[in-house]
């Protein structure tokens, strides 16, 4: 019998189960886009049949990092930029957990940029939501890796001389299997995309546009947006790398010109996840590693059996 | 220095097969019943340069490399290229001979490969003259030519071993058996015939006027030749560690490699990742999800682990890190030992630190203390760090096979099962109090954890200060309660180490002595031998090898220091870091302490410590001959 009975439990799950009872209410500012992510996630998880106890949310630092403070599941609130390595190891140790990592654009594309590239490249089976509001929020409005060129802030008083990062293109180049962009102002699409991402068997990256009404008043509030799957002007095969790449390139240019494109950009239906690859080469157990610690009949190998080579 | 021991040094260039040859020869000596200790010296280069391995073999127990050596097998550096006078690396081809002569004992034996070392070059060394002065016995032999005759030039190592065996009057059977185990086909046949030819040639051609012979010994039970890195990896495996994440860095790579090669076969997981921040963060993630996990690095890589280390402290995630020191600062000397990361390991990461640090003093302790590190980490939900160095990492010693015949311990420590969660006090509120801080409930500071996926245990683990439920909090009363509880864990660990286990400190020498030598980590065996020798010479000395760095064994060290008038503190660094810790923790004894420091990239030899003792504590006023420095403690 499993030592983790919450995993795979089949029952009707009310989304209110994900709302903490006596915990403090969100400290996000009124009008903050982060509320949109929280809401979409709370809706998506029950709809894909996941209960709060089999979900592990791993967050970084900043306003986005507080996501799991307001979501009653298992949670790990880590440190600046480090949500991905923590999350992917938890998933390796217990692949039956639903692991969702989240962080901001500074956290995920700046300080955690290296982990982002490598987690995408390895195609770990997990979901990664980046709250992209083009600014550092919790540290009070400094320029972030997605801030537009020329963005003025207290730390860049003459305006940023840096070209903003291209998160979608970067994700594709690194090797992510599922890449989408959505926005807090588009709750239905956001929920559907999160559901797909969770069910995707590989690294699902969602660049989630979240407006910051306090520190980024000049930024577009991501409305009006265009859903590329709904629009007749945009047609591309989401399974085709080259077409997806072209769409991402256009999207990333247009965002700073005031045209907000959202939707699914790339879905790789062919490549196996990292966990599957690792299992195939015999470097990962078939059963969750953690279960073994609760199995009283399991025979633990000893170093004594390795000593022949030392004689 | 005893006469009934062989210290065989094989010298050449990196990539010339020095390691594999010496490993086999060491095992052959061990199989003949001798105690073995090996010492490895190598440059930070893949091929070429000056490298040597020493094998000390004796009929009695050996715990250090010893002083100097008495048999040199000098192979040429086959990778040395275009030696020019101004070249940075100089004339390397001759180094296996020229660089090693200073430490060769009187009456020693030299075999050098006249096929690689040119006669003119050798002439420049004044070898004949020096040999006469020191009563060395020199055998120039064309090992390269001999190997070539049998088809493979690289097999000149084997020819050297054959000649060695003849000159030491050893039987060839152990060497032949080991070769047969390791090779097959034509390669084996060629090696065996080179070995026998070289052996017979040496027997026929030379008269053995030298006194150096293979000692005789007899083991009661089967022996295994293991390194410090083996011991750490095996301790981890036996304690149920099945997850490791790392990034290669010398000398930590040894542990990482051994674990990576064994874990998949044992149903475990090994991950080589993008950097050391990720490596330690992965170990935190795996441990949070319920696996026994470890990571590690050497100084520079450990610096990056400062962040996830603090995260593990604050979230109370069990974690074992190993830190294999090499000479610093920065990338320092990658292949040379030093004990200068102690303060780095004790104090890195922000805030008041809640971690445990053990410094094993020899190979057996490396195994035992790795197991202890896992026990403490999982029982007390705290990161533990094993600090050791390039010396302990790479040296090999024979250990009774039965030493490793232990029961595994896969316990996750203070982790609840779903059944236990049902009975936890939180049932009434419906919210699991992961970080319960009530002093009555958490006497030893530990508040048991649940694991993601378990029914009824969900909580938030936060690197921010948090309420008992896990949610972020800056409430002053809660802060103090949580901080005090975490501090209480350190006190409980100290109490457990003191009361329920044999001391992790090692005592040796004359119990009633008024003079002492204190050391820590890998220098323990060397100091132990020095203390033994001093006592044999009529001094009265006691010694202690300290392993507990944090929490510090305050009571034990106080008792030791109260029992002596003066003590020498021996460590391999320039700033007397351990002596500083000793003074910080005890707040007195400064006037009794003198540091003896060495930081030239080579570990202490026992003779140097004997000399240091005699100069500082034994009434001798001579200057030290070795590259060591004395430094009085503050308060002296």
Short mmCIF file of C-alpha atoms in Angstrom, two decimals, chain A residues 92-231:
data_model
loop_
_atom_site.label_atom_id
_atom_site.label_comp_id
_atom_site.label_asym_id
_atom_site.label_seq_id
_atom_site.Cartn_x
_atom_site.Cartn_y
_atom_site.Cartn_z
CA UNK A 92 12.41 13.13 -9.37
CA UNK A 93 12.12 11.83 -5.83
CA UNK A 94 8.35 11.40 -6.11
CA UNK A 95 7.14 11.58 -9.75
CA UNK A 96 3.57 11.06 -8.64
CA UNK A 97 3.40 14.53 -7.12
CA UNK A 98 1.98 17.32 -9.24
CA UNK A 99 4.79 19.84 -9.19
CA UNK A 100 4.12 23.45 -10.14
CA UNK A 101 6.92 25.99 -9.89
CA UNK A 102 6.32 29.70 -10.02
CA UNK A 103 8.28 32.92 -9.85
CA UNK A 104 8.55 36.41 -11.28
CA UNK A 105 10.37 37.73 -14.34
CA UNK A 106 13.29 38.92 -12.23
CA UNK A 107 13.33 35.70 -10.24
CA UNK A 108 12.89 33.36 -13.22
CA UNK A 109 14.60 35.10 -16.12
CA UNK A 110 17.20 37.08 -14.15
CA UNK A 111 18.74 35.48 -11.10
CA UNK A 112 17.31 32.05 -11.95
CA UNK A 113 18.03 32.29 -15.67
CA UNK A 114 20.61 29.53 -15.63
CA UNK A 115 18.24 27.09 -13.92
CA UNK A 116 15.51 28.05 -16.41
CA UNK A 117 17.68 27.12 -19.39
CA UNK A 118 18.78 23.82 -17.89
CA UNK A 119 15.40 22.73 -16.57
CA UNK A 120 13.90 23.44 -19.99
CA UNK A 121 16.75 21.65 -21.75
CA UNK A 122 16.26 18.55 -19.63
CA UNK A 123 12.49 18.73 -20.22
CA UNK A 124 11.59 17.87 -16.63
CA UNK A 125 7.96 16.86 -16.25
CA UNK A 126 6.57 19.88 -14.41
CA UNK A 127 4.80 23.19 -14.90
CA UNK A 128 6.56 26.52 -14.61
CA UNK A 129 4.56 29.72 -14.38
CA UNK A 130 6.48 32.98 -14.69
CA UNK A 131 4.60 36.06 -13.49
CA UNK A 132 5.77 38.60 -16.05
CA UNK A 133 4.99 42.19 -15.09
CA UNK A 134 8.14 43.71 -16.60
CA UNK A 135 9.32 45.09 -13.28
CA UNK A 136 10.66 44.15 -9.87
CA UNK A 137 7.63 44.56 -7.63
CA UNK A 138 8.42 43.69 -4.03
CA UNK A 139 11.75 45.57 -4.06
CA UNK A 140 9.85 48.63 -5.31
CA UNK A 141 9.92 49.03 -9.00
CA UNK A 142 13.43 48.45 -10.33
CA UNK A 143 14.05 47.52 -13.96
CA UNK A 144 13.71 43.79 -14.65
CA UNK A 145 14.99 41.56 -17.48
CA UNK A 146 11.67 42.00 -19.31
CA UNK A 147 11.40 45.77 -18.83
CA UNK A 148 11.36 47.54 -22.19
CA UNK A 149 14.47 49.28 -23.45
CA UNK A 150 14.52 52.81 -22.10
CA UNK A 151 12.55 51.85 -18.97
CA UNK A 152 13.27 54.35 -16.22
CA UNK A 153 13.41 53.32 -12.59
CA UNK A 154 15.27 54.35 -9.46
CA UNK A 155 18.16 52.11 -10.40
CA UNK A 156 18.10 53.02 -14.09
CA UNK A 157 17.40 56.76 -13.90
CA UNK A 158 18.45 57.41 -17.50
CA UNK A 159 16.40 54.52 -18.83
CA UNK A 160 17.58 50.99 -19.44
CA UNK A 161 20.05 50.51 -22.29
CA UNK A 162 19.30 46.78 -22.34
CA UNK A 163 17.13 44.91 -24.78
CA UNK A 164 14.48 42.92 -22.90
CA UNK A 165 14.80 39.19 -22.68
CA UNK A 166 12.71 37.02 -25.04
CA UNK A 167 11.29 34.41 -22.69
CA UNK A 168 9.29 32.42 -25.24
CA UNK A 169 12.12 32.16 -27.76
CA UNK A 170 14.59 31.39 -25.02
CA UNK A 171 12.41 28.61 -23.71
CA UNK A 172 12.06 27.10 -27.19
CA UNK A 173 15.80 27.30 -27.84
CA UNK A 174 16.53 25.71 -24.48
CA UNK A 175 14.25 22.75 -25.18
CA UNK A 176 10.96 23.20 -23.31
CA UNK A 177 8.23 20.89 -24.59
CA UNK A 178 5.22 23.13 -23.99
CA UNK A 179 5.33 26.91 -24.28
CA UNK A 180 2.43 29.32 -23.90
CA UNK A 181 1.72 32.90 -22.95
CA UNK A 182 -1.41 34.04 -21.22
CA UNK A 183 -2.54 37.05 -19.22
CA UNK A 184 -4.30 37.71 -15.95
CA UNK A 185 -6.86 39.75 -17.83
CA UNK A 186 -7.87 36.64 -19.77
CA UNK A 187 -9.00 34.23 -17.01
CA UNK A 188 -10.63 31.59 -19.17
CA UNK A 189 -7.64 31.16 -21.45
CA UNK A 190 -5.33 31.22 -18.41
CA UNK A 191 -7.20 28.37 -16.75
CA UNK A 192 -7.25 26.26 -19.92
CA UNK A 193 -3.54 26.80 -20.53
CA UNK A 194 -2.65 25.89 -16.96
CA UNK A 195 -4.70 22.70 -17.28
CA UNK A 196 -2.88 21.74 -20.48
CA UNK A 197 0.47 22.56 -18.93
CA UNK A 198 -0.21 20.37 -15.90
CA UNK A 199 -1.30 17.49 -18.07
CA UNK A 200 1.65 17.87 -20.43
CA UNK A 201 4.31 15.21 -19.97
CA UNK A 202 7.43 17.38 -19.97
CA UNK A 203 8.50 20.91 -19.13
CA UNK A 204 5.56 23.27 -19.59
CA UNK A 205 6.49 26.93 -19.48
CA UNK A 206 3.83 29.60 -19.17
CA UNK A 207 4.84 33.23 -19.52
CA UNK A 208 1.97 34.76 -17.55
CA UNK A 209 1.48 38.48 -18.15
CA UNK A 210 0.57 40.07 -14.82
CA UNK A 211 0.04 43.81 -14.69
CA UNK A 212 1.68 45.76 -11.85
CA UNK A 213 -0.56 48.75 -11.05
CA UNK A 214 1.81 50.13 -8.46
CA UNK A 215 5.26 50.16 -10.04
CA UNK A 216 4.59 49.85 -13.72
CA UNK A 217 1.84 52.36 -14.37
CA UNK A 218 3.23 53.14 -17.80
CA UNK A 219 3.06 49.53 -18.96
CA UNK A 220 0.13 48.38 -20.99
CA UNK A 221 -2.33 46.48 -18.86
CA UNK A 222 -2.19 43.78 -21.54
CA UNK A 223 -5.55 44.78 -22.96
CA UNK A 224 -6.72 44.50 -25.56
CA UNK A 225 -5.07 41.15 -26.13
CA UNK A 226 -5.34 38.86 -29.08
CA UNK A 227 -5.72 35.12 -28.60
CA UNK A 228 -3.67 33.74 -31.48
CA UNK A 229 -5.68 30.55 -31.56
CA UNK A 230 -8.92 32.52 -31.90
CA UNK A 231 -7.66 35.07 -34.42
#
